[in-house]
XYZ file of C-alpha atoms in Angstrom:
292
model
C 35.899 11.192 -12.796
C 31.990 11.914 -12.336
C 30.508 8.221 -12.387
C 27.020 9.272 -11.648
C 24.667 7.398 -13.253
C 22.111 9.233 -15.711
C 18.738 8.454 -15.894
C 17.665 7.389 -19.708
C 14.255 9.352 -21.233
C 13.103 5.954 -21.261
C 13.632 4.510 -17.798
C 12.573 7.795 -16.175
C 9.941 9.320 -18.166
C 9.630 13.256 -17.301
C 6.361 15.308 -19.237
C 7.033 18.493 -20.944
C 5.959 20.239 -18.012
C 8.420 18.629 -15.703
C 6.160 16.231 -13.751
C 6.014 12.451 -13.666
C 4.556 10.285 -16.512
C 1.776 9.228 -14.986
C 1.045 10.898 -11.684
C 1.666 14.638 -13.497
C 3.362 15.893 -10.279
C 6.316 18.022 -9.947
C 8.793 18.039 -7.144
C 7.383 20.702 -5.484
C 4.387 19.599 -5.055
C 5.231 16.130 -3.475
C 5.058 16.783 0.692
C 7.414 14.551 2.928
C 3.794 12.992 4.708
C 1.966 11.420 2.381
C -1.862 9.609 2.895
C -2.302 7.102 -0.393
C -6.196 5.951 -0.870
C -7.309 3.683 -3.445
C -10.511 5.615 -4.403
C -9.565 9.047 -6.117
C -12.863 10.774 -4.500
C -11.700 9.764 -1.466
C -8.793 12.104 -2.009
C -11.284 15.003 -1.659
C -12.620 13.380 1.399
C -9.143 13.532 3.231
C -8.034 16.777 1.880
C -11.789 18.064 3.447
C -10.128 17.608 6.747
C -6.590 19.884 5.668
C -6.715 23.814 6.820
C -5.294 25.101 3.205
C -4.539 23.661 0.395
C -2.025 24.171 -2.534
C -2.178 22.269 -5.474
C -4.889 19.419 -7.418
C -3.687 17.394 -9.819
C -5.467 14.498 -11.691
C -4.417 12.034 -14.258
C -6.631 8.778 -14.513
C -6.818 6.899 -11.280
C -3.766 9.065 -9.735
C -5.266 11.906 -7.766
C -3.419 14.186 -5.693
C -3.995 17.043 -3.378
C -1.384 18.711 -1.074
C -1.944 21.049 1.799
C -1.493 21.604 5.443
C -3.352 19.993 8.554
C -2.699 21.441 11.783
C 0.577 22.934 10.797
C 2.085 19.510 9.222
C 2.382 19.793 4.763
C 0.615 16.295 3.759
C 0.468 14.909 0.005
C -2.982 12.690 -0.303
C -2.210 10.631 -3.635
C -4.819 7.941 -5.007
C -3.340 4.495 -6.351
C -6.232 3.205 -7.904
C -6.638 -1.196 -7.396
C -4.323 -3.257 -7.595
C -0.396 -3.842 -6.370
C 0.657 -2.748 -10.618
C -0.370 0.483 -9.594
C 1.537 0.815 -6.239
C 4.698 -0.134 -8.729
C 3.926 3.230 -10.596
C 3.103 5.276 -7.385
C 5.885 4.081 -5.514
C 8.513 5.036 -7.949
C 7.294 7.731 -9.175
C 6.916 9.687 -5.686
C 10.855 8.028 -5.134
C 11.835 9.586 -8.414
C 10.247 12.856 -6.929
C 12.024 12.979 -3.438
C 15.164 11.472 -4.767
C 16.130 12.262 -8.557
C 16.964 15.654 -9.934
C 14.706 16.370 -12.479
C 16.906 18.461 -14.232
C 20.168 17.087 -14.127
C 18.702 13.295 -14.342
C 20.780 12.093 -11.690
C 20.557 11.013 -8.082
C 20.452 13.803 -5.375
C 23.072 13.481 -2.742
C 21.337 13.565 0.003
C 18.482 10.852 0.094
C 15.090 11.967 0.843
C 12.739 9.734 3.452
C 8.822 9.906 2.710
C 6.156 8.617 5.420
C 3.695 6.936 3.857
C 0.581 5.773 5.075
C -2.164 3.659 3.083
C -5.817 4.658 3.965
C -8.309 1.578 2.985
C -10.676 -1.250 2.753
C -10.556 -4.286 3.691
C -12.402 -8.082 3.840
C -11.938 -9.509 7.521
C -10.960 -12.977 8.201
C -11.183 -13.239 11.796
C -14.321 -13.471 14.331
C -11.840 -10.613 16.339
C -12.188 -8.557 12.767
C -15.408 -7.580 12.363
C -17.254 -5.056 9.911
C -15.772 -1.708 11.191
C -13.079 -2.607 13.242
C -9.460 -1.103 12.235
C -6.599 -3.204 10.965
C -2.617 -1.993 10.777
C -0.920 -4.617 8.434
C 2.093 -5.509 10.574
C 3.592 -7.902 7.912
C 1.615 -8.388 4.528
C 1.998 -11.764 2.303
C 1.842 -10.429 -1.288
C 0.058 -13.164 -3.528
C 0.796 -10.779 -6.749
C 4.461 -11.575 -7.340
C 5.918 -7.855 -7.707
C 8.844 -7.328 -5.446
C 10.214 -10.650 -7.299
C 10.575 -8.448 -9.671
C 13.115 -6.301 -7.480
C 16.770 -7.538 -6.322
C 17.199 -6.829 -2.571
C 13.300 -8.438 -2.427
C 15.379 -11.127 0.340
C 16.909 -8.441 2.420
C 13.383 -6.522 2.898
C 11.162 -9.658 3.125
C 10.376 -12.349 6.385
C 11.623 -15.467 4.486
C 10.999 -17.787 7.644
C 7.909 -16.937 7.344
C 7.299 -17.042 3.754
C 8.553 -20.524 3.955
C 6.212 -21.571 6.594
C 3.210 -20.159 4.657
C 3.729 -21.562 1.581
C 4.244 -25.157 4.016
C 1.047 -24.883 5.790
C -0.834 -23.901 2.177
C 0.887 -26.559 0.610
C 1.883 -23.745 -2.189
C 1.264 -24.627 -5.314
C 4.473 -22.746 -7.363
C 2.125 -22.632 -10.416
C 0.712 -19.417 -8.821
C 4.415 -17.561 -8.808
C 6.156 -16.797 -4.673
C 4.378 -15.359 -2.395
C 6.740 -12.740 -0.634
C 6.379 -10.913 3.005
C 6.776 -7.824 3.204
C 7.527 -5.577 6.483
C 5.838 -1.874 7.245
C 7.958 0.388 9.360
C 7.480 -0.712 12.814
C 8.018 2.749 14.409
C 4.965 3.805 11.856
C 3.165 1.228 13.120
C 3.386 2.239 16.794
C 2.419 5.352 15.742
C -0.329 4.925 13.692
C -1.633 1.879 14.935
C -1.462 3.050 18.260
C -3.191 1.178 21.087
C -6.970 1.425 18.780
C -6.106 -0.765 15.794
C -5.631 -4.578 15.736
C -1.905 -5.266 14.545
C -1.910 -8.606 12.084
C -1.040 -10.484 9.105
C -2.722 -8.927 6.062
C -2.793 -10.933 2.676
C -2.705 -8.868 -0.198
C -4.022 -10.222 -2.939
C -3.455 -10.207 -6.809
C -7.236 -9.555 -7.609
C -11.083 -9.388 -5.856
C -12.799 -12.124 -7.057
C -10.929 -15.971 -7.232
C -7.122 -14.232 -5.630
C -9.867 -14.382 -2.665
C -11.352 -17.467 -2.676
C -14.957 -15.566 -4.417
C -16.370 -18.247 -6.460
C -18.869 -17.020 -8.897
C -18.989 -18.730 -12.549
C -15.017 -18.975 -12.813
C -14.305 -22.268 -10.719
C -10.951 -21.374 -8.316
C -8.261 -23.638 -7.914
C -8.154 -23.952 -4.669
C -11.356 -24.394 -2.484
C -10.032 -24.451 0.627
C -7.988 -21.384 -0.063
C -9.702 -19.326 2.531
C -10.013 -21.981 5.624
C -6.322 -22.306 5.334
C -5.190 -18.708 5.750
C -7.817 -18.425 8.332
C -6.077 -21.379 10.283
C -2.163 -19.487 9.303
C -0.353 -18.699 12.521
C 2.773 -17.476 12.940
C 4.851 -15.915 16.018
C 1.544 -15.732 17.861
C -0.177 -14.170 15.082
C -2.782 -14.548 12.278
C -4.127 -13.172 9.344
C -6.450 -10.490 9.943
C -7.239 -8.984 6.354
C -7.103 -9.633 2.728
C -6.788 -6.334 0.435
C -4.738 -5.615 -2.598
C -1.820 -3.402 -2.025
C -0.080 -3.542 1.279
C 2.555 -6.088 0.359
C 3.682 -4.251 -2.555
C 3.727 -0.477 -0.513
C 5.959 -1.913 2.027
C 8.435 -4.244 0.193
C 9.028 -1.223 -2.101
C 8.870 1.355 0.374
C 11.699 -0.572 2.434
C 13.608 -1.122 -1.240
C 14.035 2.322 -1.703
C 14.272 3.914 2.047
C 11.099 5.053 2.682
C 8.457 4.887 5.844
C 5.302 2.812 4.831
C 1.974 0.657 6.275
C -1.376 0.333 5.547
C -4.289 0.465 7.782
C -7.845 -0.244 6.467
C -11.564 -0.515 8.110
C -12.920 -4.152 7.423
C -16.275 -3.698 5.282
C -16.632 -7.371 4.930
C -16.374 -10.234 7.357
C -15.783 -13.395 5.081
C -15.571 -15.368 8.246
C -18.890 -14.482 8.728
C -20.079 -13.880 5.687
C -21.184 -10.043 6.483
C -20.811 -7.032 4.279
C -21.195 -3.030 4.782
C -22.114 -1.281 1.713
C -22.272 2.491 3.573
C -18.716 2.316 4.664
C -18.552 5.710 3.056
C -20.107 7.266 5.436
C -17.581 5.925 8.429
C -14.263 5.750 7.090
C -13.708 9.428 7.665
C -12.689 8.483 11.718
C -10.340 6.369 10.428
C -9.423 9.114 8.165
C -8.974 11.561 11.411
C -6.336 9.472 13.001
C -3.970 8.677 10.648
C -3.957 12.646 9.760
C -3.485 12.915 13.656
C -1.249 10.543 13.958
C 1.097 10.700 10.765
């Protein structure tokens, strides 16, 4: 008796031309390395660096481009801002690696995608300063999303989530934060011996999420001076940004490779900013294609 479960129209949503809903790719086209930006121009600026390249596909923020680089097939695939979007991106590459398309079922043999997050970051360390690298060893998602997901406990640091929301004095109005885990073996190779290895928070939007006061008052004042002050296993928090937690909580849900490594364009500690990270970005850029 053939128990394999079928994937409803509605739950997995395939276009008329047999790609995903929203990122419009097909299985084909999805590489086993992939390098996810935030921007979708920066897609061109990574795929500058591949020696061919075989397919470009756009739909809203999701921009993709796979190709070769020095002999090794690599997707680049734009997320847009925000952990939501990681939820679509995430899933939808699974569905790609993972789920026949035509059959609507699970393939037998499970697929495992690398995936490495190119991006931006605010520093919030005197030892992160504007420019500097920063591999997000564990990230602390303040956006709630792998709640969401059963199995969130068996992918997650719960001794530490407990002692963060302790030393923040968590107020539970704001939904759990959870801690996610990036592949440590990615991390060694990525991260190398050239990028500082922290805590990363990510955070459920730009502006009060991270302690930026402007006419909204935030709830919490001290927000920022307490994660500053976080320590944990002889480590701090290096970085806030806005996807990390979610790419490696769902990454590890559904057997994948995943971390994030961004160049700090703000200091908050002290209060500095680079505008014209454009232009240096691209050595970051170089490694991780090295590297990956």
């Amino acid at each position: 008796m053939n128990t394999q479960k079928v994937f409803a129209p509605s739950e997995l949503i395939i276009n008329e031309d047999g790609s995903c809903f929203h990122l419009h790719l097909r299985p084909e086209q999805l590489a086993d390395k992939v390098i996810l930006v935030g921007d979708p121009a920066r897609v061109n600026t990574v795929a500058a660096h591949f020696d061919t390249q075989e397919c470009e596909v756009s739909s809203r923020e999701f921009h993709t481009i796979t190709g070769t680089y020095k002999g090794k097939r690599i997707t680049c695939q734009s997320h847009g801002i925000g952990c939501d979007n990681i939820d679509i991106v995430m899933n939808e590459l699974d569905t790609l690696a993972n789920i026949d398309y035509q059959t609507r079922t699970e393939k037998e043999v499970h697929r495992t995608l690398t995936c490495v997050r190119i991006g931006t970051c605010g520093g919030l360390q005197p030892f992160t300063p504007t420019g500097c690298f920063v591999a997000s060893v564990k990230s602390i998602g303040f956006d709630g999303l792998l709640n969401y997901y059963a199995g969130r406990n068996q992918v997650c640091d719960l001794k530490m989530e407990e002692a963060f929301k302790k030393h923040m004095n968590w107020d539970p109005i704001k939904g759990a934060p959870y801690v996610a885990v990036a592949d440590k073996g990615l991390i060694d190779q990525v991260a190398a011996d050239d990028m500082v290895k922290g805590y990363t928070v990510a955070c459920g939007g730009f502006y009060g999420p991270q302690g930026r006061k402007l006419r909204a008052e935030i709830a919490d004042p001290n927000q920022n001076e307490k994660i500053e002050s976080f320590e944990y296993d002889g480590m701090k928090i290096c970085n806030f940004e806005m996807e990390s937690s979610a790419l490696a909580g769902l990454a590890s849900l559904l057997g994948h490779r995943a971390m994030t490594c961004c160049m700090v364009i703000a200091n908050r500690f002290a209060k500095e900013m680079n505008t014209a990270y454009k232009n240096s970005i691209d050595t970051l850029i170089e490694k991780v294609l090295d590297r990956i």
